[in-house]
Amino acid sequence: MKLKLDGFGLLVKDMGVMIRFYRDVLGFEIKEGEDTANVYLEKDGTLFLMYGRKDFENMTGQSFGYASGECGHFEIALGVEDYDAVDRAFEEVTAKGGKAVMEPTTEPWGQRTCYIADPEGNLVEIGSFNPVK
């Protein structure tokens, strides 16, 4: 059996809030309404899904546990063109409501990176390995 990674999904508590964040703050091209049960889109060649928690539980017939606050179970990684763009993106995203988790830092392995949290506490990394434009 060969399994191919198509994408990833988030199980969300408040679909409207999460749609507005990913669409209006991070620039994802979400076309579904804020009252939808799930979002299904492709971002830069990667499938991105958001499912309403209750809808997913009804579909599977199971209940699940969910972390609260900032959640360090995984991250969504977004790349930008260079180090300066990391700084600009951090400023823009936090000004629009993203919660600052780690300010832009150049790591020993050559990546400039920062972290913010979405409204439900999922970590979003913004980074680049390119020092100049």
PDB file of C-alpha atoms in Angstrom:
ATOM      1  CA  MET A   1       0.000   0.000   0.000  1.00  0.00           C
ATOM      2  CA  LYS A   2       1.308   3.446  -0.878  1.00  0.00           C
ATOM      3  CA  LEU A   3      -0.123   6.413   1.030  1.00  0.00           C
ATOM      4  CA  LYS A   4       0.274   9.934  -0.336  1.00  0.00           C
ATOM      5  CA  LEU A   5      -0.049  13.032   1.824  1.00  0.00           C
ATOM      6  CA  ASP A   6      -2.747  15.256   0.304  1.00  0.00           C
ATOM      7  CA  GLY A   7      -3.165  17.800   3.051  1.00  0.00           C
ATOM      8  CA  PHE A   8      -4.289  18.387   6.609  1.00  0.00           C
ATOM      9  CA  GLY A   9      -7.333  19.486   8.533  1.00  0.00           C
ATOM     10  CA  LEU A  10      -8.322  21.328  11.665  1.00  0.00           C
ATOM     11  CA  LEU A  11     -11.295  20.446  13.851  1.00  0.00           C
ATOM     12  CA  VAL A  12     -12.631  23.858  14.842  1.00  0.00           C
ATOM     13  CA  LYS A  13     -14.949  25.089  17.556  1.00  0.00           C
ATOM     14  CA  ASP A  14     -16.072  28.352  15.936  1.00  0.00           C
ATOM     15  CA  MET A  15     -16.096  28.071  12.146  1.00  0.00           C
ATOM     16  CA  GLY A  16     -16.909  31.745  11.537  1.00  0.00           C
ATOM     17  CA  VAL A  17     -14.006  33.012  13.636  1.00  0.00           C
ATOM     18  CA  MET A  18     -11.584  30.543  12.051  1.00  0.00           C
ATOM     19  CA  ILE A  19     -12.723  31.315   8.492  1.00  0.00           C
ATOM     20  CA  ARG A  20     -12.265  35.048   9.108  1.00  0.00           C
ATOM     21  CA  PHE A  21      -8.770  34.491  10.544  1.00  0.00           C
ATOM     22  CA  TYR A  22      -7.461  32.200   7.799  1.00  0.00           C
ATOM     23  CA  ARG A  23      -9.151  34.202   5.016  1.00  0.00           C
ATOM     24  CA  ASP A  24      -8.772  37.803   6.222  1.00  0.00           C
ATOM     25  CA  VAL A  25      -5.551  37.617   8.263  1.00  0.00           C
ATOM     26  CA  LEU A  26      -3.514  34.867   6.550  1.00  0.00           C
ATOM     27  CA  GLY A  27      -4.918  35.294   3.032  1.00  0.00           C
ATOM     28  CA  PHE A  28      -6.318  31.803   2.413  1.00  0.00           C
ATOM     29  CA  GLU A  29      -8.866  31.811  -0.426  1.00  0.00           C
ATOM     30  CA  ILE A  30     -11.844  30.489   1.536  1.00  0.00           C
ATOM     31  CA  LYS A  31     -15.109  30.904  -0.333  1.00  0.00           C
ATOM     32  CA  GLU A  32     -17.480  29.021   1.995  1.00  0.00           C
ATOM     33  CA  GLY A  33     -19.839  30.932   4.249  1.00  0.00           C
ATOM     34  CA  GLU A  34     -19.081  31.317   7.930  1.00  0.00           C
ATOM     35  CA  ASP A  35     -21.947  28.961   8.837  1.00  0.00           C
ATOM     36  CA  THR A  36     -20.566  26.047   6.797  1.00  0.00           C
ATOM     37  CA  ALA A  37     -19.936  22.605   8.311  1.00  0.00           C
ATOM     38  CA  ASN A  38     -16.555  22.263   6.611  1.00  0.00           C
ATOM     39  CA  VAL A  39     -14.037  24.124   4.473  1.00  0.00           C
ATOM     40  CA  TYR A  40     -12.225  22.304   1.702  1.00  0.00           C
ATOM     41  CA  LEU A  41      -9.587  24.241  -0.217  1.00  0.00           C
ATOM     42  CA  GLU A  42      -6.174  23.982  -1.738  1.00  0.00           C
ATOM     43  CA  LYS A  43      -3.484  26.417  -0.594  1.00  0.00           C
ATOM     44  CA  ASP A  44      -0.291  26.419  -2.657  1.00  0.00           C
ATOM     45  CA  GLY A  45      -0.840  22.818  -3.749  1.00  0.00           C
ATOM     46  CA  THR A  46      -1.742  21.497  -0.284  1.00  0.00           C
ATOM     47  CA  LEU A  47      -5.253  20.484   0.699  1.00  0.00           C
ATOM     48  CA  PHE A  48      -6.467  22.450   3.737  1.00  0.00           C
ATOM     49  CA  LEU A  49      -9.637  21.418   5.557  1.00  0.00           C
ATOM     50  CA  MET A  50     -11.568  22.807   8.481  1.00  0.00           C
ATOM     51  CA  TYR A  51     -14.321  20.700  10.019  1.00  0.00           C
ATOM     52  CA  GLY A  52     -16.772  21.867  12.638  1.00  0.00           C
ATOM     53  CA  ARG A  53     -16.070  19.727  15.712  1.00  0.00           C
ATOM     54  CA  LYS A  54     -19.715  18.855  16.325  1.00  0.00           C
ATOM     55  CA  ASP A  55     -20.281  18.047  12.641  1.00  0.00           C
ATOM     56  CA  PHE A  56     -17.231  15.760  12.595  1.00  0.00           C
ATOM     57  CA  GLU A  57     -18.333  14.037  15.789  1.00  0.00           C
ATOM     58  CA  ASN A  58     -21.827  13.503  14.351  1.00  0.00           C
ATOM     59  CA  MET A  59     -20.305  12.085  11.151  1.00  0.00           C
ATOM     60  CA  THR A  60     -18.035   9.647  12.996  1.00  0.00           C
ATOM     61  CA  GLY A  61     -20.401   8.847  15.861  1.00  0.00           C
ATOM     62  CA  GLN A  62     -17.637   9.569  18.382  1.00  0.00           C
ATOM     63  CA  SER A  63     -16.621  12.276  20.832  1.00  0.00           C
ATOM     64  CA  PHE A  64     -13.071  13.642  20.911  1.00  0.00           C
ATOM     65  CA  GLY A  65     -10.959  15.573  23.404  1.00  0.00           C
ATOM     66  CA  TYR A  66      -9.622  18.988  22.407  1.00  0.00           C
ATOM     67  CA  ALA A  67      -6.766  21.041  23.816  1.00  0.00           C
ATOM     68  CA  SER A  68      -7.483  24.556  25.025  1.00  0.00           C
ATOM     69  CA  GLY A  69      -5.191  27.588  24.973  1.00  0.00           C
ATOM     70  CA  GLU A  70      -2.117  27.494  22.770  1.00  0.00           C
ATOM     71  CA  CYS A  71      -1.785  23.981  21.452  1.00  0.00           C
ATOM     72  CA  GLY A  72       1.639  22.514  20.786  1.00  0.00           C
ATOM     73  CA  HIS A  73       0.442  19.306  19.113  1.00  0.00           C
ATOM     74  CA  PHE A  74       1.410  20.503  15.613  1.00  0.00           C
ATOM     75  CA  GLU A  75       2.065  23.614  13.565  1.00  0.00           C
ATOM     76  CA  ILE A  76       1.006  25.003  10.233  1.00  0.00           C
ATOM     77  CA  ALA A  77       4.146  26.258   8.441  1.00  0.00           C
ATOM     78  CA  LEU A  78       3.940  29.142   5.977  1.00  0.00           C
ATOM     79  CA  GLY A  79       6.918  30.330   3.952  1.00  0.00           C
ATOM     80  CA  VAL A  80       7.760  33.824   2.751  1.00  0.00           C
ATOM     81  CA  GLU A  81      10.419  35.054   0.311  1.00  0.00           C
ATOM     82  CA  ASP A  82      13.111  36.321   2.714  1.00  0.00           C
ATOM     83  CA  TYR A  83      14.051  37.341   6.250  1.00  0.00           C
ATOM     84  CA  ASP A  84      12.572  40.839   5.915  1.00  0.00           C
ATOM     85  CA  ALA A  85       9.269  39.322   4.804  1.00  0.00           C
ATOM     86  CA  VAL A  86       9.187  37.214   7.991  1.00  0.00           C
ATOM     87  CA  ASP A  87       9.368  40.395  10.060  1.00  0.00           C
ATOM     88  CA  ARG A  88       6.753  42.180   7.944  1.00  0.00           C
ATOM     89  CA  ALA A  89       4.379  39.193   8.043  1.00  0.00           C
ATOM     90  CA  PHE A  90       4.711  38.904  11.828  1.00  0.00           C
ATOM     91  CA  GLU A  91       3.884  42.597  12.270  1.00  0.00           C
ATOM     92  CA  GLU A  92       0.935  42.426   9.879  1.00  0.00           C
ATOM     93  CA  VAL A  93      -0.544  39.214  11.265  1.00  0.00           C
ATOM     94  CA  THR A  94      -0.243  40.288  14.909  1.00  0.00           C
ATOM     95  CA  ALA A  95      -1.697  43.731  14.062  1.00  0.00           C
ATOM     96  CA  LYS A  96      -4.718  41.940  12.565  1.00  0.00           C
ATOM     97  CA  GLY A  97      -5.284  39.781  15.647  1.00  0.00           C
ATOM     98  CA  GLY A  98      -2.869  36.850  15.463  1.00  0.00           C
ATOM     99  CA  LYS A  99      -1.504  36.132  18.937  1.00  0.00           C
ATOM    100  CA  ALA A 100       2.280  36.521  19.130  1.00  0.00           C
ATOM    101  CA  VAL A 101       3.940  33.335  20.396  1.00  0.00           C
ATOM    102  CA  MET A 102       7.552  33.948  19.287  1.00  0.00           C
ATOM    103  CA  GLU A 103       8.884  37.100  17.632  1.00  0.00           C
ATOM    104  CA  PRO A 104      11.027  36.758  14.482  1.00  0.00           C
ATOM    105  CA  THR A 105      14.324  35.064  15.296  1.00  0.00           C
ATOM    106  CA  THR A 106      17.165  33.826  13.115  1.00  0.00           C
ATOM    107  CA  GLU A 107      17.892  30.261  14.196  1.00  0.00           C
ATOM    108  CA  PRO A 108      21.332  28.570  14.137  1.00  0.00           C
ATOM    109  CA  TRP A 109      20.222  26.370  11.199  1.00  0.00           C
ATOM    110  CA  GLY A 110      19.760  29.485   9.008  1.00  0.00           C
ATOM    111  CA  GLN A 111      16.007  29.988   9.135  1.00  0.00           C
ATOM    112  CA  ARG A 112      14.369  33.222  10.241  1.00  0.00           C
ATOM    113  CA  THR A 113      11.131  32.185  11.870  1.00  0.00           C
ATOM    114  CA  CYS A 114       8.323  33.366  14.102  1.00  0.00           C
ATOM    115  CA  TYR A 115       5.172  31.864  15.583  1.00  0.00           C
ATOM    116  CA  ILE A 116       1.664  33.132  16.094  1.00  0.00           C
ATOM    117  CA  ALA A 117      -1.447  31.340  17.342  1.00  0.00           C
ATOM    118  CA  ASP A 118      -4.779  31.319  15.535  1.00  0.00           C
ATOM    119  CA  PRO A 119      -7.963  32.142  17.515  1.00  0.00           C
ATOM    120  CA  GLU A 120      -8.273  28.555  18.754  1.00  0.00           C
ATOM    121  CA  GLY A 121      -4.615  28.277  19.797  1.00  0.00           C
ATOM    122  CA  ASN A 122      -3.177  26.328  16.826  1.00  0.00           C
ATOM    123  CA  LEU A 123       0.428  27.329  16.110  1.00  0.00           C
ATOM    124  CA  VAL A 124       1.285  28.963  12.792  1.00  0.00           C
ATOM    125  CA  GLU A 125       4.944  29.349  11.813  1.00  0.00           C
ATOM    126  CA  ILE A 126       6.068  31.966   9.292  1.00  0.00           C
ATOM    127  CA  GLY A 127       9.615  31.510   8.067  1.00  0.00           C
ATOM    128  CA  SER A 128      12.270  31.784   5.386  1.00  0.00           C
ATOM    129  CA  PHE A 129      15.735  30.367   4.730  1.00  0.00           C
ATOM    130  CA  ASN A 130      16.583  33.241   2.345  1.00  0.00           C
ATOM    131  CA  PRO A 131      18.478  36.127   4.030  1.00  0.00           C
ATOM    132  CA  VAL A 132      18.005  38.622   1.158  1.00  0.00           C
ATOM    133  CA  LYS A 133      15.528  39.352  -1.620  1.00  0.00           C
TER     134      LYS A 133
END
